[in-house]
Amino acid sequence: DAGVTQSPTHLIKTRGQQVTLRCSPKSGHDTVSWYQQALGQGPQFIFQYYEEEERQRGNFPDRFSGHQFPNYSSELNVNALLLGDSALYLCASSAPRDSNTEAFFGQGTRLTVV
Amino acid sequence: DQQVKQNSPSLSVQEGRISILNCDYTNSMFDYFLWYKKYPAEGPTFLISISSIKDKNEDGRFTVFLNKSAKHLSLHIVPSQPGDSAVYFCAASYANAGNMLTFGGGTRLMVKP
């Protein structure tokens, strides 16, 4: 079992550009959540995808959008990048959705905006 | 509005002694609490969890205590080992939140040989 995999591991973008991050959930998991972890802080919930739809959203602007594919993998898109978007972006998968259970995290994508 | 707080940014403990990491929360709807451990350049790794119907959960060297009236939980590591040195995050969720986790700011634990 490969667990949760994310790509790429590191990325450098210029302010104003757009970026796409990718995530494959752990086998058997159908729910994917994205988190942003700024330096020295805990992860912050961005949004969650289930059945190819955004089910919940945290306090992030519309520049942050996502997608879930039929195979449960997911993408996070960020438009009009700001310097403040520099962070570690974490993907987490879990199942079943209506029960409390631990989420499994990928290793993250380190995004640097210059 | 920080709903989950870890007030100690760092903790240093001697190998073999007990490590106690603390976490406070404000949202009464939280009914499930988790601890994650994070090493540099890795994603958070699940450590232990507790449901609000319990006040203690134990797994090997790790025990989590929940005090609902005080909205406080703690993670005890006994005995502490140098390999336990990492950043520990407390997280909380509630049943209808679809496993959406609210994290604390983390506590860096250093276990000295």
Tab-separated table of C-alpha atoms in Angstrom:
chain	number	residue	atom	x	y	z
A	1	ASP	CA	0.000	0.000	0.000
A	2	ALA	CA	1.641	3.234	-1.198
A	3	GLY	CA	-0.275	5.415	1.230
A	4	VAL	CA	-1.072	8.994	0.259
A	5	THR	CA	1.192	10.301	-2.484
A	6	GLN	CA	1.618	13.910	-3.547
A	7	SER	CA	3.382	15.528	-6.458
A	8	PRO	CA	5.507	17.461	-6.935
A	9	THR	CA	7.467	17.534	-3.663
A	10	HIS	CA	8.834	21.028	-4.250
A	11	LEU	CA	7.750	23.863	-6.499
A	12	ILE	CA	8.876	27.437	-7.104
A	13	LYS	CA	6.455	29.837	-8.769
A	14	THR	CA	6.390	33.542	-9.509
A	15	ARG	CA	3.819	35.879	-7.988
A	16	GLY	CA	0.713	36.023	-10.184
A	17	GLN	CA	1.192	32.588	-11.685
A	18	GLN	CA	-1.067	29.587	-11.279
A	19	VAL	CA	-0.142	26.220	-9.753
A	20	THR	CA	-1.641	22.725	-9.678
A	21	LEU	CA	-0.795	20.192	-6.984
A	22	ARG	CA	-1.760	16.525	-7.164
A	23	CYS	CA	-2.723	13.851	-4.663
A	24	SER	CA	-3.485	10.137	-4.786
A	25	PRO	CA	-5.323	8.864	-1.715
A	26	LYS	CA	-4.551	5.761	0.285
A	27	SER	CA	-6.075	2.621	-1.180
A	28	GLY	CA	-9.676	2.215	-0.047
A	29	HIS	CA	-10.126	5.893	0.820
A	30	ASP	CA	-12.663	7.988	-1.066
A	31	THR	CA	-12.404	11.346	0.723
A	32	VAL	CA	-9.572	13.780	0.103
A	33	SER	CA	-8.867	16.912	2.125
A	34	TRP	CA	-6.287	19.630	1.505
A	35	TYR	CA	-4.458	21.594	4.168
A	36	GLN	CA	-2.061	24.538	4.100
A	37	GLN	CA	0.728	24.618	6.659
A	38	ALA	CA	2.577	27.897	6.983
A	39	LEU	CA	5.977	27.921	8.650
A	40	GLY	CA	5.729	27.454	12.407
A	41	GLN	CA	1.978	26.867	12.362
A	42	GLY	CA	-0.388	23.925	12.366
A	43	PRO	CA	-2.098	22.763	9.167
A	44	GLN	CA	-5.194	24.746	8.156
A	45	PHE	CA	-8.112	23.101	6.370
A	46	ILE	CA	-8.649	24.351	2.805
A	47	PHE	CA	-11.400	22.058	1.472
A	48	GLN	CA	-12.575	18.484	1.179
A	49	TYR	CA	-13.698	16.432	-1.800
A	50	TYR	CA	-16.012	13.454	-1.767
A	51	GLU	CA	-17.842	11.883	-4.716
A	52	GLU	CA	-16.103	14.385	-6.998
A	53	GLU	CA	-17.675	17.372	-5.261
A	54	GLU	CA	-16.396	19.958	-2.806
A	55	ARG	CA	-18.183	19.094	0.435
A	56	GLN	CA	-16.621	21.465	2.933
A	57	ARG	CA	-14.477	24.543	2.686
A	58	GLY	CA	-12.305	26.406	5.144
A	59	ASN	CA	-11.596	30.109	5.229
A	60	PHE	CA	-9.702	30.365	1.943
A	61	PRO	CA	-10.418	32.671	-1.025
A	62	ASP	CA	-11.828	31.524	-4.340
A	63	ARG	CA	-8.317	31.585	-5.807
A	64	PHE	CA	-8.062	28.153	-4.206
A	65	SER	CA	-10.017	25.531	-6.124
A	66	GLY	CA	-9.907	21.811	-6.531
A	67	HIS	CA	-11.108	18.761	-8.305
A	68	GLN	CA	-11.608	15.094	-7.559
A	69	PHE	CA	-11.472	12.442	-10.272
A	70	PRO	CA	-13.451	9.181	-10.524
A	71	ASN	CA	-10.433	7.258	-9.185
A	72	TYR	CA	-10.587	9.496	-6.032
A	73	SER	CA	-7.338	11.319	-6.832
A	74	SER	CA	-7.470	15.068	-6.424
A	75	GLU	CA	-5.922	18.329	-7.570
A	76	LEU	CA	-5.510	21.631	-5.771
A	77	ASN	CA	-5.290	24.730	-7.975
A	78	VAL	CA	-4.189	28.139	-6.796
A	79	ASN	CA	-4.584	31.133	-9.126
A	80	ALA	CA	-2.928	34.548	-8.981
A	81	LEU	CA	-0.293	33.388	-6.527
A	82	LEU	CA	0.697	35.705	-3.694
A	83	LEU	CA	3.906	35.640	-1.673
A	84	GLY	CA	1.762	34.608	1.308
A	85	ASP	CA	0.738	31.407	-0.465
A	86	SER	CA	4.220	30.034	0.204
A	87	ALA	CA	3.621	27.040	2.454
A	88	LEU	CA	3.580	23.276	2.740
A	89	TYR	CA	0.426	21.899	1.140
A	90	LEU	CA	-0.758	18.646	2.618
A	91	CYS	CA	-3.228	16.177	1.222
A	92	ALA	CA	-5.060	13.803	3.545
A	93	SER	CA	-7.330	10.891	2.753
A	94	SER	CA	-9.881	9.166	4.949
A	95	ALA	CA	-12.910	6.866	4.942
A	96	PRO	CA	-15.686	6.400	5.770
A	97	ARG	CA	-16.778	9.986	5.661
A	98	ASP	CA	-19.578	9.919	8.223
A	99	SER	CA	-17.519	8.433	11.013
A	100	ASN	CA	-14.719	9.851	13.038
A	101	THR	CA	-11.532	8.223	11.902
A	102	GLU	CA	-7.938	9.201	11.458
A	103	ALA	CA	-6.829	10.941	8.296
A	104	PHE	CA	-3.652	9.794	6.558
A	105	PHE	CA	-1.369	12.478	5.198
A	106	GLY	CA	0.996	12.630	2.265
A	107	GLN	CA	4.500	14.065	2.562
A	108	GLY	CA	3.312	17.405	1.238
A	109	THR	CA	4.264	19.793	-1.550
A	110	ARG	CA	6.504	22.681	-0.551
A	111	LEU	CA	5.387	25.718	-2.597
A	112	THR	CA	7.603	28.779	-2.725
A	113	VAL	CA	6.249	31.935	-4.370
A	114	VAL	CA	8.882	34.493	-5.365
B	1	ASP	CA	-10.323	32.516	16.455
B	2	GLN	CA	-8.073	29.609	17.340
B	3	GLN	CA	-10.326	26.715	18.344
B	4	VAL	CA	-7.460	24.358	19.212
B	5	LYS	CA	-4.441	25.655	21.092
B	6	GLN	CA	-1.134	24.189	22.109
B	7	ASN	CA	0.329	26.763	24.442
B	8	SER	CA	3.803	25.275	24.714
B	9	PRO	CA	5.769	25.732	21.485
B	10	SER	CA	8.565	23.500	22.736
B	11	LEU	CA	9.349	20.903	25.392
B	12	SER	CA	12.663	19.335	26.360
B	13	VAL	CA	12.761	16.017	28.252
B	14	GLN	CA	15.454	13.596	29.311
B	15	GLU	CA	15.430	10.131	27.753
B	16	GLY	CA	13.488	7.650	29.877
B	17	ARG	CA	11.378	10.317	31.574
B	18	ILE	CA	7.754	11.205	30.880
B	19	SER	CA	6.778	13.728	28.199
B	20	ILE	CA	3.466	15.519	28.688
B	21	LEU	CA	2.069	17.555	25.807
B	22	ASN	CA	-1.022	19.656	26.379
B	23	CYS	CA	-3.854	20.893	24.191
B	24	ASP	CA	-6.907	23.076	24.862
B	25	TYR	CA	-9.995	23.544	22.710
B	26	THR	CA	-12.949	25.905	22.731
B	27	ASN	CA	-15.525	24.329	20.384
B	28	SER	CA	-17.965	22.158	22.368
B	29	MET	CA	-18.990	20.367	19.174
B	30	PHE	CA	-15.644	18.594	18.913
B	31	ASP	CA	-16.112	14.920	19.757
B	32	TYR	CA	-13.007	13.296	18.383
B	33	PHE	CA	-9.419	14.219	19.136
B	34	LEU	CA	-6.199	13.076	17.540
B	35	TRP	CA	-2.474	13.480	17.995
B	36	TYR	CA	-0.131	13.561	15.032
B	37	LYS	CA	3.649	13.484	14.984
B	38	LYS	CA	5.599	15.277	12.279
B	39	TYR	CA	9.242	14.933	11.309
B	40	PRO	CA	10.885	17.504	9.013
B	41	ALA	CA	10.186	16.972	5.308
B	42	GLU	CA	7.442	14.441	6.083
B	43	GLY	CA	3.679	14.659	6.396
B	44	PRO	CA	1.992	14.293	9.796
B	45	THR	CA	1.747	10.706	11.032
B	46	PHE	CA	-1.238	9.601	13.095
B	47	LEU	CA	-0.287	8.642	16.643
B	48	ILE	CA	-3.351	8.103	18.801
B	49	SER	CA	-6.946	9.284	19.080
B	50	ILE	CA	-9.734	9.500	21.621
B	51	SER	CA	-13.486	9.796	21.341
B	52	SER	CA	-15.350	12.184	23.619
B	53	ILE	CA	-17.165	9.236	25.224
B	54	LYS	CA	-13.868	8.183	26.800
B	55	ASP	CA	-11.464	9.948	29.119
B	56	LYS	CA	-8.388	7.838	28.414
B	57	ASN	CA	-6.899	5.847	25.564
B	58	GLU	CA	-3.646	3.963	25.690
B	59	ASP	CA	-1.415	2.541	22.980
B	60	GLY	CA	1.952	1.241	24.107
B	61	ARG	CA	4.050	4.127	25.406
B	62	PHE	CA	1.412	6.690	24.392
B	63	THR	CA	-1.633	7.641	26.461
B	64	VAL	CA	-4.109	10.397	25.708
B	65	PHE	CA	-6.278	11.879	28.463
B	66	LEU	CA	-9.413	13.924	27.808
B	67	ASN	CA	-11.025	16.286	30.312
B	68	LYS	CA	-14.224	17.445	28.632
B	69	SER	CA	-15.313	19.799	31.396
B	70	ALA	CA	-12.001	21.648	31.107
B	71	LYS	CA	-11.865	21.238	27.313
B	72	HIS	CA	-8.350	19.933	27.729
B	73	LEU	CA	-6.443	16.934	26.492
B	74	SER	CA	-2.931	15.735	27.035
B	75	LEU	CA	-0.557	13.212	25.493
B	76	HIS	CA	1.753	11.275	27.787
B	77	ILE	CA	4.791	9.478	26.407
B	78	VAL	CA	6.445	7.045	28.822
B	79	PRO	CA	9.313	6.375	28.622
B	80	SER	CA	10.462	9.062	26.219
B	81	GLN	CA	13.010	8.049	23.579
B	82	PRO	CA	15.285	10.198	21.374
B	83	GLY	CA	13.335	8.976	18.317
B	84	ASP	CA	10.259	10.683	19.755
B	85	SER	CA	11.834	14.059	19.002
B	86	ALA	CA	9.441	15.689	16.540
B	87	VAL	CA	6.662	18.261	16.334
B	88	TYR	CA	3.400	17.027	17.854
B	89	PHE	CA	0.056	18.374	16.681
B	90	CYS	CA	-3.215	18.081	18.485
B	91	ALA	CA	-6.277	17.985	16.194
B	92	ALA	CA	-10.027	17.868	16.704
B	93	SER	CA	-13.088	17.083	14.632
B	94	TYR	CA	-16.794	16.331	15.043
B	95	ALA	CA	-18.910	13.585	13.562
B	96	ASN	CA	-20.774	15.687	11.017
B	97	ALA	CA	-17.626	17.410	9.803
B	98	GLY	CA	-16.564	14.581	7.553
B	99	ASN	CA	-13.155	14.203	9.201
B	100	MET	CA	-12.323	17.886	8.751
B	101	LEU	CA	-9.536	18.441	11.247
B	102	THR	CA	-8.797	21.595	13.210
B	103	PHE	CA	-5.166	21.627	14.315
B	104	GLY	CA	-3.280	23.304	17.103
B	105	GLY	CA	-0.039	25.134	16.414
B	106	GLY	CA	2.173	22.227	17.452
B	107	THR	CA	4.698	21.516	20.206
B	108	ARG	CA	8.293	20.660	19.365
B	109	LEU	CA	9.456	17.823	21.623
B	110	MET	CA	13.172	17.280	22.130
B	111	VAL	CA	14.216	14.125	23.965
B	112	LYS	CA	17.816	14.322	25.140
B	113	PRO	CA	19.889	11.132	25.392
